[in-house]
Short mmCIF file of C-alpha atoms and ligand atoms in Angstrom, two decimals:
data_model
loop_
_atom_site.label_atom_id
_atom_site.label_comp_id
_atom_site.label_asym_id
_atom_site.label_seq_id
_atom_site.Cartn_x
_atom_site.Cartn_y
_atom_site.Cartn_z
CA MET I 1 -4.98 -31.99 41.47
CA ALA I 2 -3.86 -31.26 45.00
CA PHE I 3 -2.29 -27.90 44.15
CA PRO I 4 -4.02 -26.59 41.07
CA CYS I 5 -1.77 -24.07 39.36
CA ALA I 6 -3.04 -20.58 38.73
CA MET I 7 -4.81 -19.88 35.45
CA VAL I 8 -5.17 -16.19 36.33
CA ARG I 9 -3.25 -14.35 39.04
CA PHE I 10 -3.72 -10.64 39.81
CA THR I 11 -1.25 -9.02 42.20
CA ALA I 12 -1.97 -5.42 43.26
CA VAL I 13 -3.32 -4.70 39.78
CA GLY I 14 -4.62 -1.24 38.97
CA LEU I 15 -6.14 0.08 35.76
CA ARG I 16 -6.52 3.73 34.90
CA TYR I 17 -8.04 4.67 31.54
CA PRO I 18 -6.35 7.53 29.74
CA SER I 19 -8.45 10.65 29.83
CA PRO I 20 -9.58 11.61 26.35
CA THR I 21 -8.52 15.22 27.00
CA ALA I 22 -5.07 14.46 28.40
CA PRO I 23 -2.05 14.27 26.11
CA GLN I 24 -1.24 10.77 24.90
CA GLY I 25 0.55 8.60 27.43
CA VAL I 26 -0.71 10.61 30.36
CA GLU I 27 -3.22 8.67 32.45
CA GLU I 28 -5.51 10.76 34.54
CA GLY I 29 -8.62 10.41 36.62
CA PRO I 30 -9.61 7.76 39.15
CA GLU I 31 -8.58 4.16 38.73
CA ALA I 32 -11.31 2.03 37.14
CA LEU I 33 -9.76 -0.92 38.97
CA ALA I 34 -7.59 -0.70 42.07
CA ASP I 35 -5.56 -3.10 44.22
CA LEU I 36 -6.88 -6.28 42.68
CA THR I 37 -5.21 -9.31 44.21
CA PHE I 38 -6.75 -12.73 43.61
CA THR I 39 -6.07 -16.06 41.96
CA LEU I 40 -8.33 -18.18 39.77
CA PRO I 41 -7.15 -21.81 39.83
CA ASP I 42 -6.83 -23.88 36.68
CA GLY I 43 -10.17 -25.53 35.89
CA SER I 44 -12.24 -23.27 38.13
CA PHE I 45 -15.64 -21.69 37.38
CA THR I 46 -16.07 -18.16 38.75
CA TRP I 47 -18.98 -15.72 38.73
CA LEU I 48 -17.92 -12.11 38.36
CA LEU I 49 -20.56 -9.97 40.07
CA GLY I 50 -21.06 -6.29 40.71
CA ALA I 51 -23.27 -3.36 39.84
CA SER I 52 -23.10 -1.74 36.45
CA GLY I 53 -19.94 0.39 36.30
CA ALA I 54 -18.24 -1.65 39.04
CA GLY I 55 -15.49 -2.66 36.62
CA LYS I 56 -16.50 -6.17 35.48
CA SER I 57 -15.84 -5.52 31.80
CA SER I 58 -12.56 -3.79 32.58
CA LEU I 59 -11.41 -6.75 34.67
CA LEU I 60 -12.32 -9.19 31.90
CA ARG I 61 -10.48 -7.03 29.35
CA LEU I 62 -7.37 -7.36 31.49
CA MET I 63 -7.92 -11.10 31.72
CA HIS I 64 -8.12 -11.61 27.98
CA LEU I 65 -5.25 -9.18 27.35
CA ALA I 66 -7.23 -6.55 25.46
CA GLN I 67 -5.89 -4.12 28.06
CA LEU I 68 -2.67 -4.05 30.04
CA PRO I 69 -2.69 -3.07 33.72
CA THR I 70 -1.29 0.35 34.53
CA ARG I 71 0.24 -1.11 37.68
CA GLY I 72 0.66 -4.41 39.46
CA THR I 73 1.42 -7.83 38.05
CA LEU I 74 -0.90 -9.88 35.88
CA GLU I 75 -0.27 -13.55 35.19
CA VAL I 76 -2.42 -15.41 32.67
CA LEU I 77 -1.96 -19.02 31.52
CA GLY I 78 1.25 -19.18 33.52
CA THR I 79 2.80 -16.22 31.70
CA THR I 80 3.47 -12.86 33.31
CA VAL I 81 2.05 -10.21 31.02
CA ARG I 82 4.60 -7.54 30.20
CA ALA I 83 4.20 -4.46 28.06
CA ASP I 84 7.76 -4.86 26.79
CA ARG I 85 7.03 -8.39 25.56
CA ARG I 86 4.00 -7.67 23.39
CA ALA I 87 5.08 -10.15 20.76
CA GLU I 88 4.08 -12.94 23.18
CA LEU I 89 0.54 -11.68 23.61
CA PRO I 90 -1.17 -12.80 20.37
CA ALA I 91 -0.30 -16.45 21.00
CA LEU I 92 -1.67 -16.15 24.56
CA ARG I 93 -4.84 -14.47 23.31
CA ARG I 94 -5.47 -17.38 20.95
CA ARG I 95 -5.65 -19.69 23.96
CA ILE I 96 -8.36 -17.54 25.56
CA GLY I 97 -11.97 -17.52 24.41
CA VAL I 98 -13.93 -14.30 24.82
CA VAL I 99 -17.64 -13.54 24.68
CA PHE I 100 -17.81 -9.76 24.43
CA GLN I 101 -20.63 -7.86 26.06
CA ASP I 102 -21.50 -6.27 22.72
CA PHE I 103 -20.78 -9.47 20.70
CA ARG I 104 -18.35 -7.77 18.31
CA LEU I 105 -19.26 -9.88 15.31
CA LEU I 106 -17.89 -8.83 11.93
CA PRO I 107 -21.02 -7.52 10.16
CA TYR I 108 -19.95 -8.53 6.66
CA LEU I 109 -19.09 -12.13 7.57
CA SER I 110 -21.61 -14.97 7.73
CA ALA I 111 -22.23 -16.70 11.06
CA PHE I 112 -20.02 -19.52 9.81
CA ASP I 113 -17.12 -17.22 8.92
CA ASN I 114 -17.43 -15.30 12.20
CA VAL I 115 -17.13 -18.54 14.12
CA ALA I 116 -14.35 -19.84 11.85
CA LEU I 117 -12.28 -16.67 12.28
CA PRO I 118 -10.30 -17.67 15.41
CA LEU I 119 -9.45 -21.01 13.80
CA ARG I 120 -8.27 -19.27 10.64
CA LEU I 121 -6.22 -16.79 12.66
CA ALA I 122 -4.62 -19.76 14.40
CA GLY I 123 -3.68 -21.14 11.00
CA ARG I 124 -6.02 -24.16 11.08
CA SER I 125 -6.60 -25.73 7.68
CA GLU I 126 -9.98 -25.16 6.08
CA SER I 127 -10.75 -28.87 5.97
CA SER I 128 -10.08 -29.37 9.69
CA ALA I 129 -11.85 -26.14 10.71
CA ARG I 130 -15.07 -26.76 8.80
CA PRO I 131 -16.45 -29.72 10.84
CA ASP I 132 -15.57 -27.99 14.13
CA VAL I 133 -17.43 -24.83 13.12
CA THR I 134 -20.46 -26.78 11.93
CA GLU I 135 -20.53 -28.78 15.14
CA ILE I 136 -20.20 -25.81 17.44
CA LEU I 137 -22.95 -23.91 15.58
CA ARG I 138 -25.20 -26.94 16.03
CA TRP I 139 -24.21 -27.02 19.72
CA VAL I 140 -25.43 -23.45 20.24
CA GLY I 141 -28.61 -24.19 18.27
CA LEU I 142 -27.77 -22.34 15.08
CA ALA I 143 -27.73 -25.24 12.62
CA GLY I 144 -29.07 -23.93 9.32
CA LYS I 145 -28.06 -20.34 10.07
CA GLU I 146 -24.46 -20.75 8.86
CA ALA I 147 -24.84 -18.45 5.87
CA SER I 148 -26.74 -15.68 7.70
CA LEU I 149 -25.12 -12.32 8.26
CA PRO I 150 -25.31 -10.92 11.83
CA GLN I 151 -27.90 -8.34 10.77
CA GLN I 152 -30.16 -11.21 9.65
CA LEU I 153 -30.03 -12.76 13.14
CA SER I 154 -31.90 -11.83 16.31
CA GLY I 155 -29.98 -10.44 19.29
CA GLY I 156 -30.07 -13.81 20.99
CA GLU I 157 -28.84 -15.57 17.86
CA GLN I 158 -25.99 -13.07 17.48
CA GLN I 159 -25.03 -13.70 21.07
CA ARG I 160 -24.92 -17.43 20.40
CA VAL I 161 -22.68 -16.82 17.36
CA ALA I 162 -20.39 -14.83 19.66
CA ILE I 163 -20.39 -17.70 22.15
CA ALA I 164 -19.68 -20.25 19.42
CA ARG I 165 -16.74 -18.11 18.24
CA ALA I 166 -15.38 -18.00 21.80
CA VAL I 167 -15.46 -21.75 22.37
CA VAL I 168 -14.63 -23.10 18.90
CA THR I 169 -10.90 -23.10 19.62
CA ARG I 170 -11.49 -25.10 22.85
CA PRO I 171 -9.68 -22.40 24.85
CA GLN I 172 -8.00 -23.05 28.19
CA LEU I 173 -9.54 -19.88 29.61
CA LEU I 174 -13.02 -18.68 28.69
CA VAL I 175 -14.22 -15.24 29.76
CA ALA I 176 -17.80 -14.17 29.08
CA ASP I 177 -19.10 -10.65 29.65
CA GLU I 178 -22.83 -10.82 30.47
CA PRO I 179 -23.36 -13.57 27.90
CA THR I 180 -26.99 -14.09 28.83
CA GLY I 181 -27.98 -10.45 28.50
CA ASN I 182 -29.96 -11.03 25.30
CA LEU I 183 -31.20 -14.52 26.02
CA ASP I 184 -34.53 -15.63 27.52
CA SER I 185 -34.24 -17.62 30.73
CA HIS I 186 -34.56 -20.96 28.92
CA GLN I 187 -31.75 -20.05 26.49
CA ALA I 188 -29.72 -18.63 29.37
CA ARG I 189 -29.92 -21.90 31.29
CA ARG I 190 -29.03 -23.82 28.13
CA LEU I 191 -25.99 -21.59 27.62
CA LEU I 192 -24.90 -22.02 31.21
CA ALA I 193 -25.19 -25.79 30.83
CA LEU I 194 -22.90 -25.40 27.85
CA LEU I 195 -20.36 -23.34 29.80
CA THR I 196 -20.36 -25.69 32.79
CA GLU I 197 -19.88 -28.58 30.37
CA MET I 198 -16.80 -26.85 28.95
CA ASN I 199 -15.63 -26.25 32.49
CA ARG I 200 -16.12 -29.94 33.29
CA LEU I 201 -13.88 -30.72 30.28
CA GLY I 202 -11.11 -28.60 31.82
CA THR I 203 -11.64 -25.03 30.66
CA THR I 204 -11.29 -22.31 33.29
CA VAL I 205 -14.45 -20.18 33.00
CA VAL I 206 -15.19 -16.65 34.24
CA VAL I 207 -18.67 -15.25 33.66
CA ALA I 208 -19.71 -11.70 34.46
CA THR I 209 -23.40 -11.29 35.13
CA HIS I 210 -25.88 -9.45 37.25
CA SER I 211 -28.55 -12.13 36.96
CA GLU I 212 -29.07 -13.44 40.48
CA GLU I 213 -31.40 -16.12 39.14
CA LEU I 214 -28.59 -17.55 37.04
CA VAL I 215 -26.13 -17.55 39.93
CA ALA I 216 -28.71 -19.28 42.11
CA ASN I 217 -29.22 -21.99 39.47
CA PHE I 218 -25.50 -22.62 39.00
CA PRO I 219 -23.77 -22.21 42.35
CA ALA I 220 -20.05 -21.49 42.06
CA PRO I 221 -17.40 -19.28 43.68
CA SER I 222 -17.91 -15.60 42.96
CA LEU I 223 -15.74 -12.55 42.73
CA VAL I 224 -17.68 -9.44 43.67
CA LEU I 225 -16.54 -6.00 42.55
CA ASP I 226 -17.62 -2.67 43.88
CA ALA I 227 -16.25 0.58 42.49
CA GLY I 228 -13.22 -1.14 41.04
CA ARG I 229 -12.27 -3.16 44.12
CA VAL I 230 -12.81 -6.79 45.09
CA VAL I 231 -15.22 -6.88 48.00
CA HIS I 232 -15.76 -10.63 48.14
CA HIS I 233 -14.05 -13.71 46.69
CA GLY I 234 -15.11 -17.27 47.39
CA MET C 1 -21.01 -21.48 -0.45
CA ALA C 2 -19.46 -19.26 -3.09
CA ARG C 3 -19.88 -16.26 -0.84
CA ARG C 4 -18.43 -18.07 2.13
CA ALA C 5 -15.31 -18.94 0.15
CA ARG C 6 -14.96 -15.33 -0.93
CA TYR C 7 -15.20 -13.92 2.57
CA ALA C 8 -12.95 -16.57 3.96
CA ARG C 9 -10.13 -15.07 1.95
CA ASP C 10 -10.99 -11.51 2.98
CA PRO C 11 -12.15 -11.60 6.61
CA LEU C 12 -11.12 -7.96 7.18
CA GLY C 13 -13.47 -6.88 4.39
CA LEU C 14 -10.64 -5.05 2.66
CA ARG C 15 -12.16 -5.48 -0.79
CA ARG C 16 -14.72 -2.90 0.18
CA ALA C 17 -12.62 -0.85 2.59
CA LEU C 18 -9.81 -0.39 0.07
CA SER C 19 -11.62 0.44 -3.14
CA ASP C 20 -10.25 -0.93 -6.38
CA ARG C 21 -10.94 2.38 -8.11
CA LEU C 22 -9.26 5.30 -6.40
CA LEU C 23 -5.86 3.91 -5.42
CA PRO C 24 -5.19 2.04 -8.69
CA GLY C 25 -6.36 5.09 -10.63
CA LEU C 26 -3.94 7.38 -8.81
CA VAL C 27 -1.12 4.86 -9.09
CA ALA C 28 -1.86 4.43 -12.81
CA ALA C 29 -1.52 8.18 -13.33
CA MET C 30 1.75 8.19 -11.42
CA ALA C 31 3.04 5.16 -13.29
CA LEU C 32 2.27 6.96 -16.54
CA LEU C 33 4.27 9.96 -15.32
CA ALA C 34 7.06 7.68 -14.18
CA ALA C 35 7.09 5.92 -17.56
CA LEU C 36 7.31 9.25 -19.37
CA ALA C 37 10.09 10.42 -17.06
CA LEU C 38 11.96 7.15 -17.49
CA ALA C 39 11.59 7.26 -21.25
CA GLY C 40 12.67 10.91 -21.22
CA SER C 41 15.70 9.99 -19.18
CA ARG C 42 16.60 7.05 -21.43
CA GLY C 43 15.99 9.10 -24.57
CA ALA C 44 18.08 11.99 -23.33
CA GLU C 45 20.83 9.55 -22.46
CA ALA C 46 20.79 8.04 -25.94
CA LEU C 47 20.83 11.47 -27.59
CA LYS C 48 23.63 12.59 -25.30
CA ASP C 49 25.78 9.57 -26.21
CA ARG C 50 25.06 10.02 -29.88
CA TRP C 51 25.76 13.73 -29.82
CA GLN C 52 28.85 13.46 -27.71
CA ALA C 53 30.26 11.00 -30.25
CA GLY C 54 29.27 13.37 -33.07
CA ALA C 55 30.83 16.29 -31.28
CA ALA C 56 34.23 14.64 -31.24
CA ALA C 57 35.22 16.81 -34.16
CA ALA C 58 33.60 19.85 -32.73
CA VAL C 59 34.69 22.18 -35.54
CA THR C 60 35.75 21.50 -39.10
CA VAL C 61 37.62 23.90 -41.39
CA GLN C 62 37.22 23.64 -45.15
CA LEU C 63 39.76 25.04 -47.56
CA PRO C 64 38.48 25.47 -51.13
CA PRO C 65 40.14 22.97 -53.53
CA GLU C 66 42.30 25.65 -55.10
CA GLN C 67 43.69 26.55 -51.67
CA ALA C 68 44.52 22.96 -50.75
CA VAL C 69 48.21 23.68 -51.10
CA GLN C 70 47.89 26.08 -48.15
CA MET C 71 47.05 23.21 -45.82
CA ASP C 72 50.30 23.32 -43.82
CA GLN C 73 50.03 27.07 -43.38
CA ALA C 74 46.43 26.82 -42.23
CA LEU C 75 47.35 24.10 -39.73
CA ALA C 76 50.18 26.24 -38.35
CA VAL C 77 47.89 29.27 -37.92
CA LEU C 78 45.20 27.21 -36.22
CA ARG C 79 47.61 25.39 -33.90
CA ALA C 80 49.02 28.73 -32.78
CA MET C 81 45.61 29.87 -31.53
CA PRO C 82 45.19 29.42 -27.75
CA GLU C 83 41.53 28.34 -28.11
CA VAL C 84 42.54 25.38 -30.29
CA GLN C 85 43.42 22.16 -28.54
CA SER C 86 44.34 20.24 -31.69
CA ALA C 87 44.06 20.57 -35.46
CA GLU C 88 44.43 17.61 -37.84
CA ALA C 89 44.11 17.39 -41.60
CA VAL C 90 41.58 14.86 -42.81
CA SER C 91 43.29 12.67 -45.40
CA ALA C 92 41.88 12.50 -48.92
CA ALA C 93 41.19 8.80 -48.47
CA ARG C 94 39.11 9.43 -45.37
CA MET C 95 37.27 12.29 -47.06
CA LYS C 96 36.27 9.95 -49.87
CA GLU C 97 35.14 7.43 -47.29
CA LEU C 98 33.04 10.03 -45.49
CA LEU C 99 31.49 11.38 -48.66
CA ARG C 100 30.81 8.09 -50.40
CA PRO C 101 27.31 7.65 -48.99
CA TRP C 102 26.31 10.97 -50.45
CA LEU C 103 28.38 11.23 -53.63
CA GLY C 104 29.19 7.63 -54.53
CA GLU C 105 32.51 6.82 -56.29
CA VAL C 106 33.46 10.03 -58.09
CA PRO C 107 37.23 9.86 -58.53
CA ALA C 108 37.55 13.07 -60.51
CA LEU C 109 35.63 15.32 -58.11
CA PRO C 110 37.77 18.06 -56.65
CA LEU C 111 37.46 17.64 -52.90
CA PRO C 112 37.87 20.41 -50.39
CA ALA C 113 40.71 20.05 -47.98
CA VAL C 114 39.29 19.56 -44.49
CA ILE C 115 40.81 20.11 -41.06
CA GLU C 116 39.26 18.76 -37.87
CA LEU C 117 39.62 21.06 -34.90
CA ARG C 118 39.18 20.41 -31.24
CA LEU C 119 38.62 23.50 -29.16
CA VAL C 120 39.64 23.81 -25.55
CA ASN C 121 35.95 23.88 -24.57
CA ALA C 122 32.56 23.97 -26.20
CA ALA C 123 31.66 27.44 -24.96
CA ILE C 124 34.19 29.17 -27.21
CA ASP C 125 32.66 31.26 -29.98
CA PRO C 126 34.19 29.96 -33.24
CA ALA C 127 33.49 33.06 -35.39
CA PRO C 128 36.65 35.06 -34.46
CA LEU C 129 38.78 31.98 -35.24
CA ALA C 130 37.27 31.88 -38.71
CA ASN C 131 38.04 35.57 -39.28
CA ARG C 132 41.64 35.21 -38.20
CA LEU C 133 42.11 32.12 -40.38
CA SER C 134 40.64 33.70 -43.50
CA GLU C 135 43.19 36.54 -43.23
CA THR C 136 45.89 33.98 -43.97
CA VAL C 137 43.93 31.55 -46.15
CA PRO C 138 41.22 33.37 -48.09
CA GLY C 139 38.10 31.31 -48.68
CA ALA C 140 38.63 29.09 -45.62
CA GLU C 141 35.30 28.25 -44.04
CA LEU C 142 34.69 27.17 -40.53
CA GLU C 143 31.87 24.77 -39.79
CA ALA C 144 30.91 24.80 -36.11
CA HIS C 145 27.82 22.57 -35.90
CA GLY C 146 29.77 20.32 -33.57
CA ILE C 147 29.66 23.02 -30.92
CA TRP C 148 25.90 23.06 -31.14
CA VAL C 149 25.87 19.33 -30.91
CA SER C 150 27.94 19.37 -27.74
CA ARG C 151 25.71 22.07 -26.28
CA LEU C 152 22.72 19.88 -27.10
CA ALA C 153 24.48 17.01 -25.37
CA ALA C 154 24.81 19.18 -22.27
CA LEU C 155 21.12 20.04 -22.55
CA ALA C 156 20.29 16.34 -22.85
CA SER C 157 22.22 15.76 -19.62
CA SER C 158 20.10 18.34 -17.84
CA VAL C 159 16.92 16.86 -19.26
CA GLN C 160 18.03 13.51 -17.93
CA GLY C 161 18.66 14.99 -14.50
CA VAL C 162 15.23 16.61 -14.44
CA ALA C 163 13.62 13.34 -15.54
CA LEU C 164 15.28 11.48 -12.67
CA ALA C 165 14.15 14.17 -10.22
CA VAL C 166 10.58 13.80 -11.53
CA LEU C 167 10.89 10.06 -11.01
CA ALA C 168 11.97 10.51 -7.39
CA LEU C 169 9.10 12.95 -6.83
CA VAL C 170 6.58 10.53 -8.33
CA ALA C 171 7.87 7.74 -6.07
CA GLY C 172 7.52 10.05 -3.04
CA VAL C 173 3.97 11.03 -3.97
CA ALA C 174 3.15 7.33 -4.48
CA VAL C 175 4.29 6.59 -0.93
CA ALA C 176 2.15 9.45 0.40
CA VAL C 177 -0.92 8.36 -1.59
CA VAL C 178 -0.58 4.76 -0.38
CA ALA C 179 -0.15 5.95 3.21
CA VAL C 180 -3.34 8.04 2.97
CA ALA C 181 -5.25 5.16 1.37
CA THR C 182 -4.03 2.80 4.06
CA ARG C 183 -5.11 5.15 6.79
CA ALA C 184 -8.56 5.47 5.18
CA GLY C 185 -8.74 1.67 5.04
CA ILE C 186 -7.75 1.40 8.70
CA ALA C 187 -10.37 3.98 9.66
CA ALA C 188 -13.05 2.05 7.74
CA ARG C 189 -12.05 -1.25 9.39
CA ARG C 190 -11.03 -0.04 12.82
CA GLU C 191 -13.63 -2.22 14.58
CA ALA C 192 -12.63 -5.27 12.60
CA ILE C 193 -8.92 -4.69 13.28
CA GLU C 194 -9.62 -4.40 17.01
CA ILE C 195 -11.65 -7.62 16.93
CA PHE C 196 -8.85 -9.38 15.05
CA HIS C 197 -6.39 -8.08 17.59
CA ASP C 198 -8.47 -9.27 20.54
CA LEU C 199 -8.91 -12.69 18.93
CA GLY C 200 -5.13 -13.09 18.81
CA ALA C 201 -4.18 -11.91 15.32
CA THR C 202 -0.55 -10.83 15.13
CA GLN C 203 0.61 -7.45 13.81
CA ARG C 204 2.20 -9.38 11.00
CA ASP C 205 -1.12 -11.00 10.10
CA ILE C 206 -3.13 -7.77 10.12
CA ALA C 207 -0.48 -5.67 8.42
CA GLY C 208 0.12 -8.46 5.89
CA ARG C 209 -3.55 -8.50 4.85
CA PHE C 210 -3.50 -4.75 4.22
CA ALA C 211 -0.11 -4.88 2.52
CA ARG C 212 -1.08 -7.69 0.16
CA ARG C 213 -4.28 -5.94 -0.88
CA ILE C 214 -2.61 -2.55 -1.33
CA GLY C 215 0.44 -4.04 -3.05
CA LEU C 216 -1.86 -5.76 -5.55
CA LEU C 217 -3.91 -2.61 -6.15
CA ALA C 218 -0.75 -0.55 -6.68
CA ALA C 219 0.79 -3.12 -9.01
CA GLY C 220 -2.46 -3.33 -11.00
CA GLY C 221 -2.66 0.44 -11.26
CA ALA C 222 0.96 0.65 -12.37
CA LEU C 223 0.33 -2.04 -14.98
CA ALA C 224 -2.51 0.05 -16.41
CA GLY C 225 -0.36 3.21 -16.31
CA ALA C 226 2.54 1.46 -18.05
CA ALA C 227 0.16 0.10 -20.70
CA LEU C 228 -1.18 3.61 -21.31
CA ALA C 229 2.38 4.86 -21.64
CA VAL C 230 3.23 2.50 -24.51
CA PRO C 231 1.36 4.30 -27.34
CA ALA C 232 2.44 7.72 -26.06
CA LEU C 233 6.06 6.66 -25.89
CA ALA C 234 5.91 4.97 -29.30
CA ALA C 235 4.71 8.23 -30.84
CA LEU C 236 7.36 10.26 -29.01
CA SER C 237 10.16 7.89 -29.87
CA SER C 238 9.28 7.82 -33.57
CA MET C 239 9.44 11.62 -33.54
CA ALA C 240 12.72 11.61 -31.65
CA ALA C 241 14.31 8.86 -33.72
CA PRO C 242 15.79 11.13 -36.43
CA PHE C 243 17.76 13.00 -33.77
CA ALA C 244 19.09 9.82 -32.25
CA GLY C 245 20.44 8.10 -35.31
CA GLY C 246 17.85 8.22 -38.01
CA GLU C 247 16.30 4.81 -37.83
CA VAL C 248 12.63 4.78 -36.83
CA MET C 249 12.06 1.64 -34.76
CA PRO C 250 9.59 2.74 -32.12
CA TRP C 251 8.89 -0.74 -30.78
CA THR C 252 12.45 -1.69 -30.09
CA ALA C 253 13.33 1.83 -28.95
CA LEU C 254 10.81 1.79 -26.05
CA PRO C 255 12.25 1.24 -22.57
CA TRP C 256 10.52 -2.10 -22.21
CA LEU C 257 12.51 -3.19 -19.17
CA ASP C 258 11.67 0.02 -17.29
CA LEU C 259 8.01 -0.36 -18.20
CA ALA C 260 8.01 -3.98 -17.07
CA LEU C 261 9.61 -3.04 -13.76
CA LEU C 262 7.00 -0.37 -12.95
CA PRO C 263 4.24 -2.73 -11.70
CA PRO C 264 6.45 -4.79 -9.37
CA PHE C 265 8.12 -1.63 -8.14
CA ALA C 266 4.76 0.04 -7.43
CA GLY C 267 3.62 -3.18 -5.76
CA ILE C 268 6.64 -3.14 -3.46
CA ILE C 269 6.12 0.55 -2.62
CA GLY C 270 2.46 -0.18 -1.80
CA TRP C 271 3.25 -3.27 0.22
CA ALA C 272 6.02 -1.66 2.26
CA THR C 273 4.13 1.58 2.89
CA ALA C 274 1.01 -0.32 4.01
CA GLN C 275 3.10 -2.56 6.28
CA TYR C 276 4.65 0.47 7.92
CA SER C 277 1.37 2.41 8.24
CA VAL C 278 -0.61 -0.47 9.74
CA ARG C 279 2.15 -1.51 12.15
CA HIS C 280 2.49 2.10 13.23
CA TRP C 281 -1.24 2.33 13.88
CA LEU C 282 -1.33 -1.02 15.72
CA ARG C 283 1.15 0.28 18.27
CA ARG C 284 -1.78 1.94 20.05
CA LEU C 285 -3.26 -1.48 20.85
CA PRO C 286 -1.64 -3.57 23.60
N1 ADP S 1 -12.66 2.64 27.43
C1 ADP S 1 -12.87 3.31 28.57
N2 ADP S 1 -12.36 4.55 28.74
C2 ADP S 1 -12.53 5.23 29.87
N3 ADP S 1 -13.22 4.77 30.92
C3 ADP S 1 -13.77 3.55 30.84
C4 ADP S 1 -13.62 2.76 29.65
N4 ADP S 1 -14.27 1.58 29.86
C5 ADP S 1 -14.78 1.64 31.10
N5 ADP S 1 -14.49 2.81 31.69
C6 ADP S 1 -14.87 3.20 33.07
O1 ADP S 1 -14.45 2.18 33.94
C7 ADP S 1 -15.44 1.95 34.92
C8 ADP S 1 -15.84 0.48 34.92
O2 ADP S 1 -16.53 0.21 33.72
P1 ADP S 1 -16.85 -1.26 33.24
O3 ADP S 1 -15.61 -2.06 33.37
O4 ADP S 1 -17.47 -1.20 31.88
O5 ADP S 1 -17.94 -1.73 34.32
P2 ADP S 1 -19.06 -2.85 34.24
O6 ADP S 1 -18.70 -3.77 33.13
O7 ADP S 1 -19.01 -3.50 35.59
O8 ADP S 1 -20.35 -2.18 34.02
C9 ADP S 1 -16.60 2.87 34.65
O9 ADP S 1 -16.48 3.98 35.51
C10 ADP S 1 -16.38 3.29 33.21
O10 ADP S 1 -16.81 4.62 33.04
MG1 MG S 2 -19.70 -4.36 31.45
#
């Protein structure tokens, strides 16, 4: 691809969280993210770096449409995200895989059902979903744990369930928020091999981390945030 | 595997978040009230129809047999009174017809001469009419039960109105109860709803899951309430039957159609209220 099209394009994006004390609709306080302008090409792999509180999670929430920018223009998967066209967002979200920093597994669902959830939400038939879920759980090393509830799994195992849930739909864009936080370095490298493999198959991947060891092992372009602004990209 | 299949159908965990005790119990109580109000309304309507028909001859005047020759005079006096709309003699043949069920064929019996009166309205006190008539025709008696019947018919109308107002109130309370239950369910599953949302579930999907669960619970509760209403209504209707025409047929007299419509109606109220409540709540998410 000579001119890879943009998977994610931020143009002068700002995000300001509403203050809990302000009346609804009134956004106060400093911007958590300010003046973000960058493009992630289709099929790219990007590290998202920055100190804790720099805004990595906020940026990823914008990218997977859990949050809308308070200013600027955000384009994801070739679609400009608009607050007045919310009906378009669920279909876009289903094409994006997300590994949340705090996993966000449903506590009353088995590992299998947690991983199967995005497929079910997308309307996939049970018979076609089942082999995919089984395969992806095996891929993340959780064969035999299908029936376990999250509380019966270790932190690392829960994280791998969250990762399996993010990739089971074979998303075009995969965003992962500190996905190796609960993994030992062997598991972390295994996970990264998994993410780079998905990237090799065409998925655009963005991974937030503050593990310099990981970044050193898997060199790739990085986007560095400091206090809500991009200080380095490339 | 059995558990997996169960959860697969309820990934929001609504079976536990929306208890199958409280909401159906409340809806059952309201369905029982609605059934009683409906039956009251239907019963009052039947009594009203019956009584209005019976009140057609609101007042009858009887002349003793020996005064039967005074019939024309009595008619003239009555027709001259401003309170009287019409006065008609009841023919001997019709009298026999009316009395046959009680007296059988008794050709020789001296029958009173009877006049049917219609008054200008049911509020008129018939006693002064009787006094004025008996001045001209001694022994004339005025029978005014029809007035009471028409007053009862008016009462039945009011009872029917009150019953319909109770019904509207019950429906309103049902909407409020379902809205509160839905909000409690949302609060209990807030995390899960947000996860669903972030994984790309549509409003329609999330609201539909709540609405189906709540619609089913409401319909089930209403079914129980309607079932409880059957024996109560059967007892009431067998007591009311003599007023409505004499025949005691509690099973056919019950408002079966109304009872059968209660569960689907409650289900629709539950479904629609839950849809609205969840969609309203989801507006806070992007
Ligand atoms: N839901 C929220 N409401 C208000 N402020 C928030 C919220 N989430 C994050 N912030 C603020 O935004 C800033 C960036 O946070 P975050 O994106 O979590 O950073 P990081 O993931 O890099 O640690 C912080 O100052 C944090 O306090
Ligand atoms: Mg973070």
